[in-house]
Each structure stands twice: as structure tokens, then as C-alpha cells.
CSV table of N, CA and C in Angstrom, one decimal:
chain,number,residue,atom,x,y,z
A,1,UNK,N,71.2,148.7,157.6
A,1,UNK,CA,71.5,149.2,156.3
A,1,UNK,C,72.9,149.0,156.0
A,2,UNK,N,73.7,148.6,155.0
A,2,UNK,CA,74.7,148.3,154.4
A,2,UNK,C,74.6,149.3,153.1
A,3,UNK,N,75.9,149.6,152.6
A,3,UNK,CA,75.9,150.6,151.7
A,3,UNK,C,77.0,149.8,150.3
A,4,UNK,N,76.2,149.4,149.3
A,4,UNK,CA,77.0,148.4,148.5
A,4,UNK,C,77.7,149.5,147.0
A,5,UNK,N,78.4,149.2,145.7
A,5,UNK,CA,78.4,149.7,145.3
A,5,UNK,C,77.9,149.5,143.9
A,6,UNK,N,77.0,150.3,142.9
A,6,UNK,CA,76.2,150.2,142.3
A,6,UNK,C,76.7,149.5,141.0
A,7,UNK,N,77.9,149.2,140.8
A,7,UNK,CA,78.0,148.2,140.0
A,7,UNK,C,77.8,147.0,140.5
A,8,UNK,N,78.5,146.4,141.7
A,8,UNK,CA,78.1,145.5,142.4
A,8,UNK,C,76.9,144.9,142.8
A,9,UNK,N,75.7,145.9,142.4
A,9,UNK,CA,74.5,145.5,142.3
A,9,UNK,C,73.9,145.0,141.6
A,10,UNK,N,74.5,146.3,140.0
A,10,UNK,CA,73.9,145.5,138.8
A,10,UNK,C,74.3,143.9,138.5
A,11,UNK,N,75.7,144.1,139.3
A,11,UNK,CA,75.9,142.5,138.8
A,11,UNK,C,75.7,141.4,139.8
A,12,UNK,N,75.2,141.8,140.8
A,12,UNK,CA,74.3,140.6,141.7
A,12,UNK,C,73.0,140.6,141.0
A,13,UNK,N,71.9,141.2,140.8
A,13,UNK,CA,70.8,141.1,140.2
A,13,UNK,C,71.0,140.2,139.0
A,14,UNK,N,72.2,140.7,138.2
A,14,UNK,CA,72.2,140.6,136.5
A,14,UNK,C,72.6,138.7,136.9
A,15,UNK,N,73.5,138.1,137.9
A,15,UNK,CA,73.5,136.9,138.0
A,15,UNK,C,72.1,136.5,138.4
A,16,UNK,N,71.7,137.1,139.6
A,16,UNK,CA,70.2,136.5,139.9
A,16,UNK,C,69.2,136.1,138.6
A,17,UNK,N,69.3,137.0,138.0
A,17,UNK,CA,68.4,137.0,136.5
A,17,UNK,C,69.2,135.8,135.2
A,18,UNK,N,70.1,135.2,135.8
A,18,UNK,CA,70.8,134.9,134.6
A,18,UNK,C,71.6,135.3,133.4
A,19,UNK,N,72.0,136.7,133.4
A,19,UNK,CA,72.2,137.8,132.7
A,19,UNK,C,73.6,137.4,132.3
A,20,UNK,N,73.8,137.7,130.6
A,20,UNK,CA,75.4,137.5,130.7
A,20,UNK,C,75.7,138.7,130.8
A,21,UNK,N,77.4,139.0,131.1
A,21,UNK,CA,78.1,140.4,131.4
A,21,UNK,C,77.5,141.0,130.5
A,22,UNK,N,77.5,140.8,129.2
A,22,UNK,CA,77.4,142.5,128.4
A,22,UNK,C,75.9,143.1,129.3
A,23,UNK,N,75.1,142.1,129.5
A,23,UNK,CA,73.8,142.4,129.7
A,23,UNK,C,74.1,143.8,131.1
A,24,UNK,N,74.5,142.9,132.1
A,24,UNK,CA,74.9,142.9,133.2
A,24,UNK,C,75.2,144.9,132.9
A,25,UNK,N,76.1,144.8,132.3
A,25,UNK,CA,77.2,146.3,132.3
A,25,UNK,C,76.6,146.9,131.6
A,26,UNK,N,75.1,146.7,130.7
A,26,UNK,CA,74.4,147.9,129.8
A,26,UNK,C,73.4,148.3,131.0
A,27,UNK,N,73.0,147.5,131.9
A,27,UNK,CA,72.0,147.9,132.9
A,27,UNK,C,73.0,148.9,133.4
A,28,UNK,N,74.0,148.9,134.0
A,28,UNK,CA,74.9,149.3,135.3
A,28,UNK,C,75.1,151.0,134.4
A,29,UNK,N,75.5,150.8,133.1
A,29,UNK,CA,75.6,151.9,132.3
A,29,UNK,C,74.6,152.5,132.9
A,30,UNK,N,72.8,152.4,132.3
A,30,UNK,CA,72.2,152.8,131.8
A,30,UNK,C,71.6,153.7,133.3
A,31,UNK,N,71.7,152.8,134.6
A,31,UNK,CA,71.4,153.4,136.3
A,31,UNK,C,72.3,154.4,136.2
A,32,UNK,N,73.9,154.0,136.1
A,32,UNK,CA,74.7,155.2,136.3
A,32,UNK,C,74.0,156.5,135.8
A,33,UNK,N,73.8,156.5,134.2
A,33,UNK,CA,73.6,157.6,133.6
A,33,UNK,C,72.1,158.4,134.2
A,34,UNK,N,71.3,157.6,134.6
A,34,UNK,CA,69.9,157.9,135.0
A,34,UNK,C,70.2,158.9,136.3
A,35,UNK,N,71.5,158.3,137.1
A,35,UNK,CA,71.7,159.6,138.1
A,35,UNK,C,72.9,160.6,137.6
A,36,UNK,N,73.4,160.7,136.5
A,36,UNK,CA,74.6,161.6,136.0
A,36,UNK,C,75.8,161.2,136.4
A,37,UNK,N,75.9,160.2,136.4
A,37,UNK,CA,77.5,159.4,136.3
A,37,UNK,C,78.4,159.2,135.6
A,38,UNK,N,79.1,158.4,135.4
A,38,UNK,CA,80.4,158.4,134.6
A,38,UNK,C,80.5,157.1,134.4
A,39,UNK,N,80.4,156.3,133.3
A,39,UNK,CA,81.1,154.8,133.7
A,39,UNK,C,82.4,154.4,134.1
A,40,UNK,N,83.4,155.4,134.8
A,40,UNK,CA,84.4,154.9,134.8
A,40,UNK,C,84.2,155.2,136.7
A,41,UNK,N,83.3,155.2,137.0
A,41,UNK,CA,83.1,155.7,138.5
A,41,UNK,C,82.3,154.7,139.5
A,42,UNK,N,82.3,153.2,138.9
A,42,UNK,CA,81.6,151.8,138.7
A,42,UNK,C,81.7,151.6,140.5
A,43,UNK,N,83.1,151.5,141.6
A,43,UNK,CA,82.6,151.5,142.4
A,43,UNK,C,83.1,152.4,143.5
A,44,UNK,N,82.5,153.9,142.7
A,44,UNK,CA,82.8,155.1,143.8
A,44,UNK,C,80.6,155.2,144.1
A,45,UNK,N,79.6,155.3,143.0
A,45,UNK,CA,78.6,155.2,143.5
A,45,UNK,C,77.7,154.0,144.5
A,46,UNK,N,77.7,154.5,145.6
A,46,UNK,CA,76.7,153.3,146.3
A,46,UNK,C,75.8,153.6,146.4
A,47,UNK,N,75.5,152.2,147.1
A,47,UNK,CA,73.9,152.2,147.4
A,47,UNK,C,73.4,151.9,148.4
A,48,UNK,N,72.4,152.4,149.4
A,48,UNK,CA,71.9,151.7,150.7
A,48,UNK,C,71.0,150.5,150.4
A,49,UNK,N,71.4,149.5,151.1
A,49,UNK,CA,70.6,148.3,151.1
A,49,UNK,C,69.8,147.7,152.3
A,50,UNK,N,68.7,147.5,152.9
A,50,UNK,CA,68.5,146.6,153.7
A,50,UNK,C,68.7,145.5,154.1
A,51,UNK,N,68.9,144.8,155.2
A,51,UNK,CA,69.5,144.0,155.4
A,51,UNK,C,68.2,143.2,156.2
């Protein structure tokens, strides 16, 4: 397990997808908010990943 942070996710997926930034940072908003975040807290939330 590796523990990444959750902006850094949205914007690996959001490149995998082809995603421009805005796209990119309305997803990353939208996860933050779904667990009661802050957008200014971009990479204090992580995430466990498998490896």
C-alpha cells in the first residue's frame, strides 16, 4: 500500500482520461467535498493505493 494525495489522484486519472485542468480540479473539488474538506487542503488529504 502507498498513501498518495488526493489531489494528486484526481490529476493522475484526470490525465489518464484526457481531462483538461478545469476538469481535473472540479472532480478533485467535488471528492474533497463528498468527505468534508476544504479546497485549500489539496495535498494534506490522502489516499491508500495498491500497488
Amino acid at each position: 500500500m502507498e498513501s498518495i494525495s488526493l489531489f494528486k489522484t484526481c490529476e493522475n486519472i484526470g490525465l489518464l482520461l484526457n481531462a483538461n485542468a478545469k476538469k481535473i480540479r472540479k472532480a478533485y473539488e467535488k471528492a474533497l467535498k463528498s468527505i468534508g474538506g476544504n479546497a485549500f487542503e489539496c495535498n494534506l488529504v490522502l489516499v491508500m493505493v495498491k500497488k
